[in-house]
Amino acid sequence: MNVDGKQMRPIWFDEDTKTVKVIDQRRLPHELIVEDLTTNDQVIHAIKDMYVRGAPLIGATGALGVYVILVQKSNRGEDDAWFKAECARLRDARPTATNLAWGVARVMEKALSVPLYDLRVSTALAEALEVVEEEAVNCQKIGEFGLAIIKEIAEKKNGKPVNILTHCNAGWLACIEYGTATAPMYTAFDAGIDIHVWVDETRPLNQGARLTAWELGKHGIRHTVITDNAGGHLMQHGMVDLVIVGTDRTTRAGDVANKIGTYLKALAARDNNVPFYVALPSSTFDWTITDGIKDIPIEERDPGEIKYVQGLVDGKIASVLVPPANSPAANHAFDVTPARLVTGFITERGVCPAREDEIMALFPEKKIG
Ligand code: MRU
């Protein structure tokens, strides 16, 4: 996407240096720093420490990470047992987003299907780059399908702005291009529809306040950062027409894991008759499970992320302690919104209600039996 006149993606492969490059999202919006990933340890660190984050981007990083495993200096890429063990280590870097396991498995299996080392390297790279391009196209299609939803609301509002609420960052920084939740916002804005976005700050790491606000601002989309708890109040007062969020893992029956706090937005939306849509590429469906609350692993992160808030102090990024130093904190990073609270899914194949039969009608090749 366009950042101050320059086309950028959050991850790319530099053909000249043959290196995987990523934006360090921990430092946005205050610093735009690019890092090289040249070893599996670095890729794992970048995922765990959230230089890269967001389900489709983690999947793409995992896919390119398999290539990195094969070419890193200490490589033993001809040793299948070692290669598979390194891929498993990469796959396990974060537990909730299903895209990571999907991206790693897809490229690993393709690489293992060729016997010669050199061919394995080029096969892994080609497959990983295909994952990256496919995800960009998927998000573009999500934008096209989501546009119809926003257009319909805009028509009913007779030219008044459509107010959309989103949680966390499901924008291009979390994907490759366009984003998932933000893709329909970008298409609507580009089509001349007047939109305004309520951006949940998304504690503790403030992906909404830091990343979504930055992205929308760079595209010229009107937005307002709000506290995570403001959504219900705004909905009660008719100030939200539509909620669109992303997801890290969605079951075949439509239960949605997403950043902690999403469930509360869905409850408030249902209570106030506000449509609640989830935008996702097919790589985020976990086709093997139906019960999200029971079967989706929820990441618990360092409590330090709750206790310390990061921001700009005297021109430098700094961290400040908020609660008493000795108060314990708990950092559950995701929650599950049951399918019954979801109005519909916006996917690369179209929009469907959050029901297994409807999801399967869009993705018939995933039917079991
Ligand atoms: O912990 P994060 O920042 O990786 O969590 C990201 C989210 O929860 C996003 O909403 C989700 O990945 C959807 S991405 C398009």
Coordinates of N, CA and C in Angstrom, one line a residue, residues 229-314:
N229 N -13.5 0.2 25.5 CA -14.8 0.0 26.1 C -15.9 1.0 25.6
A230 N -15.5 1.8 24.6 CA -16.5 2.8 24.1 C -17.5 2.3 23.2
G231 N -17.2 1.2 22.5 CA -18.1 0.7 21.4 C -19.5 0.5 21.8
G232 N -19.8 -0.1 22.9 CA -21.2 -0.3 23.4 C -21.9 1.0 23.5
H233 N -21.3 2.0 24.1 CA -21.9 3.3 24.3 C -22.3 3.9 22.9
L234 N -21.3 3.9 22.0 CA -21.5 4.5 20.7 C -22.7 3.7 20.0
M235 N -22.7 2.4 20.1 CA -23.8 1.7 19.4 C -25.2 2.0 20.0
Q236 N -25.2 2.2 21.3 CA -26.5 2.6 22.0 C -27.0 3.9 21.4
H237 N -26.1 4.8 21.0 CA -26.5 6.1 20.5 C -26.5 6.2 19.0
G238 N -26.6 5.1 18.3 CA -26.8 5.1 16.9 C -25.5 5.6 16.1
M239 N -24.4 5.5 16.8 CA -23.2 6.1 16.2 C -22.3 5.0 15.5
V240 N -22.8 3.8 15.4 CA -22.1 2.8 14.7 C -23.1 2.1 13.7
D241 N -22.7 2.1 12.4 CA -23.6 1.4 11.4 C -23.2 0.0 11.2
L242 N -22.0 -0.3 11.5 CA -21.5 -1.6 11.0 C -20.2 -1.9 11.8
V243 N -20.0 -3.2 12.2 CA -18.7 -3.6 12.8 C -18.0 -4.5 11.8
I244 N -16.8 -4.3 11.5 CA -16.0 -5.3 10.7 C -14.7 -5.6 11.4
V245 N -14.5 -6.9 11.7 CA -13.2 -7.2 12.3 C -12.5 -8.3 11.5
G246 N -11.3 -8.6 11.8 CA -10.6 -9.8 11.2 C -10.7 -11.0 12.2
T247 N -9.9 -12.0 11.9 CA -9.9 -13.2 12.8 C -8.6 -13.9 12.6
D248 N -8.2 -14.6 13.7 CA -7.0 -15.4 13.7 C -7.2 -16.8 13.4
R249 N -8.4 -17.3 13.8 CA -8.8 -18.7 13.4 C -10.3 -18.7 13.5
T250 N -11.0 -19.3 12.5 CA -12.4 -19.4 12.5 C -12.7 -20.9 12.2
T251 N -13.6 -21.5 13.0 CA -13.9 -22.9 12.8 C -14.8 -23.1 11.6
R252 N -14.9 -24.3 11.2 CA -15.8 -24.6 10.0 C -17.3 -24.3 10.3
A253 N -17.6 -24.2 11.6 CA -19.0 -23.9 12.0 C -19.2 -22.4 12.3
G254 N -18.1 -21.6 12.2 CA -18.2 -20.2 12.2 C -17.9 -19.5 13.5
D255 N -17.3 -20.2 14.5 CA -16.8 -19.5 15.7 C -15.5 -18.8 15.4
V256 N -15.4 -17.6 15.9 CA -14.3 -16.7 15.5 C -13.4 -16.3 16.6
A257 N -12.1 -16.7 16.5 CA -11.1 -16.2 17.5 C -10.5 -14.9 16.9
N258 N -10.5 -13.9 17.7 CA -9.8 -12.7 17.3 C -9.3 -12.0 18.5
K259 N -8.7 -10.9 18.3 CA -8.0 -10.1 19.5 C -9.0 -10.0 20.6
I260 N -8.4 -10.1 21.8 CA -9.2 -10.0 23.0 C -10.1 -8.7 23.0
G261 N -11.4 -8.9 23.4 CA -12.3 -7.8 23.3 C -13.3 -7.9 22.2
T262 N -13.0 -8.7 21.2 CA -13.9 -8.8 20.0 C -15.2 -9.3 20.4
Y263 N -15.2 -10.3 21.3 CA -16.5 -10.9 21.8 C -17.4 -9.9 22.4
L264 N -16.9 -9.0 23.2 CA -17.7 -8.0 23.8 C -18.3 -7.0 22.8
K265 N -17.5 -6.8 21.7 CA -18.1 -5.9 20.6 C -19.3 -6.6 20.0
A266 N -19.1 -7.9 19.8 CA -20.2 -8.7 19.1 C -21.4 -8.7 20.0
L267 N -21.2 -8.9 21.3 CA -22.4 -8.8 22.2 C -23.1 -7.5 22.1
A268 N -22.3 -6.4 22.2 CA -22.9 -5.1 22.1 C -23.6 -4.9 20.8
A269 N -23.0 -5.4 19.7 CA -23.6 -5.2 18.4 C -24.9 -5.9 18.3
R270 N -25.0 -7.2 18.8 CA -26.2 -7.9 18.8 C -27.3 -7.2 19.6
D271 N -27.0 -6.6 20.8 CA -27.9 -6.0 21.6 C -28.5 -4.7 21.0
N272 N -27.7 -4.2 20.0 CA -28.1 -2.9 19.4 C -28.5 -3.0 17.9
N273 N -28.6 -4.3 17.5 CA -29.0 -4.5 16.1 C -28.0 -3.9 15.1
V274 N -26.7 -3.9 15.4 CA -25.7 -3.4 14.5 C -25.1 -4.7 13.8
P275 N -25.0 -4.7 12.5 CA -24.4 -5.8 11.8 C -22.9 -6.0 12.2
F276 N -22.6 -7.3 12.5 CA -21.2 -7.6 12.9 C -20.6 -8.6 11.9
Y277 N -19.7 -8.1 11.1 CA -19.1 -8.9 10.0 C -17.6 -9.3 10.4
V278 N -17.2 -10.5 9.9 CA -15.9 -10.9 10.1 C -15.3 -11.1 8.7
A279 N -14.2 -10.5 8.4 CA -13.5 -10.6 7.1 C -12.3 -11.5 7.2
L280 N -12.2 -12.5 6.3 CA -11.1 -13.4 6.4 C -10.8 -14.1 5.1
P281 N -9.6 -14.4 4.8 CA -9.2 -15.3 3.7 C -9.4 -16.8 4.1
S282 N -9.5 -17.7 3.1 CA -9.8 -19.1 3.5 C -8.7 -19.7 4.3
S283 N -7.5 -19.1 4.2 CA -6.3 -19.6 5.0 C -6.6 -19.5 6.5
T284 N -7.6 -18.7 7.0 CA -7.8 -18.5 8.4 C -8.9 -19.4 8.9
F285 N -9.6 -20.1 8.0 CA -10.5 -21.2 8.5 C -9.7 -22.3 9.0
D286 N -10.1 -22.9 10.2 CA -9.5 -24.1 10.6 C -10.6 -25.2 10.3
W287 N -10.4 -25.9 9.2 CA -11.4 -26.8 8.7 C -11.6 -28.0 9.5
T288 N -10.7 -28.2 10.5 CA -10.7 -29.4 11.3 C -11.5 -29.3 12.6
I289 N -12.0 -28.1 13.0 CA -12.7 -28.0 14.2 C -14.0 -27.3 14.1
T290 N -14.9 -27.5 15.0 CA -16.2 -26.8 15.0 C -16.5 -26.0 16.2
D291 N -16.0 -26.4 17.4 CA -16.2 -25.7 18.6 C -15.1 -24.8 19.0
G292 N -15.2 -23.5 18.7 CA -14.1 -22.6 18.9 C -13.7 -22.4 20.4
I293 N -14.7 -22.4 21.3 CA -14.4 -22.1 22.7 C -13.6 -23.3 23.2
K294 N -13.9 -24.5 22.8 CA -13.2 -25.7 23.3 C -11.9 -25.9 22.6
D295 N -11.9 -25.7 21.3 CA -10.8 -26.2 20.5 C -9.7 -25.2 20.0
I296 N -10.0 -23.9 20.1 CA -9.0 -22.9 19.6 C -8.1 -22.5 20.8
P297 N -6.8 -22.8 20.6 CA -5.8 -22.4 21.6 C -5.7 -20.9 21.7
I298 N -5.8 -20.4 22.9 CA -5.8 -19.0 23.2 C -4.4 -18.6 23.8
E299 N -3.7 -17.8 23.0 CA -2.3 -17.4 23.5 C -2.4 -16.6 24.7
E300 N -1.5 -16.9 25.7 CA -1.3 -16.1 26.9 C 0.1 -15.5 26.8
R301 N 0.1 -14.1 26.8 CA 1.4 -13.5 26.5 C 1.9 -12.9 27.8
D302 N 3.1 -12.3 27.7 CA 3.8 -11.8 28.9 C 3.0 -10.7 29.6
P303 N 2.7 -10.9 30.9 CA 1.9 -9.9 31.6 C 2.6 -8.5 31.6
G304 N 3.8 -8.4 31.3 CA 4.5 -7.1 31.2 C 3.9 -6.2 30.1
E305 N 3.3 -6.9 29.1 CA 2.6 -6.1 28.1 C 1.4 -5.3 28.6
I306 N 0.8 -5.9 29.7 CA -0.3 -5.2 30.3 C 0.2 -4.1 31.2
K307 N 1.3 -4.4 31.9 CA 1.7 -3.4 33.0 C 2.4 -2.2 32.4
Y308 N 3.1 -2.4 31.3 CA 3.9 -1.3 30.7 C 3.2 -0.8 29.4
V309 N 3.0 0.5 29.3 CA 2.5 1.1 28.1 C 3.6 1.7 27.3
Q310 N 3.6 1.5 26.0 CA 4.7 2.1 25.2 C 4.2 3.3 24.4
G311 N 5.0 4.3 24.3 CA 4.6 5.5 23.5 C 5.8 6.4 23.3
L312 N 5.6 7.5 22.7 CA 6.7 8.4 22.4 C 6.9 9.4 23.6
V313 N 8.1 9.4 24.1 CA 8.4 10.4 25.2 C 9.6 11.2 24.8
D314 N 9.5 12.5 24.7 CA 10.5 13.4 24.2 C 11.2 12.9 22.9

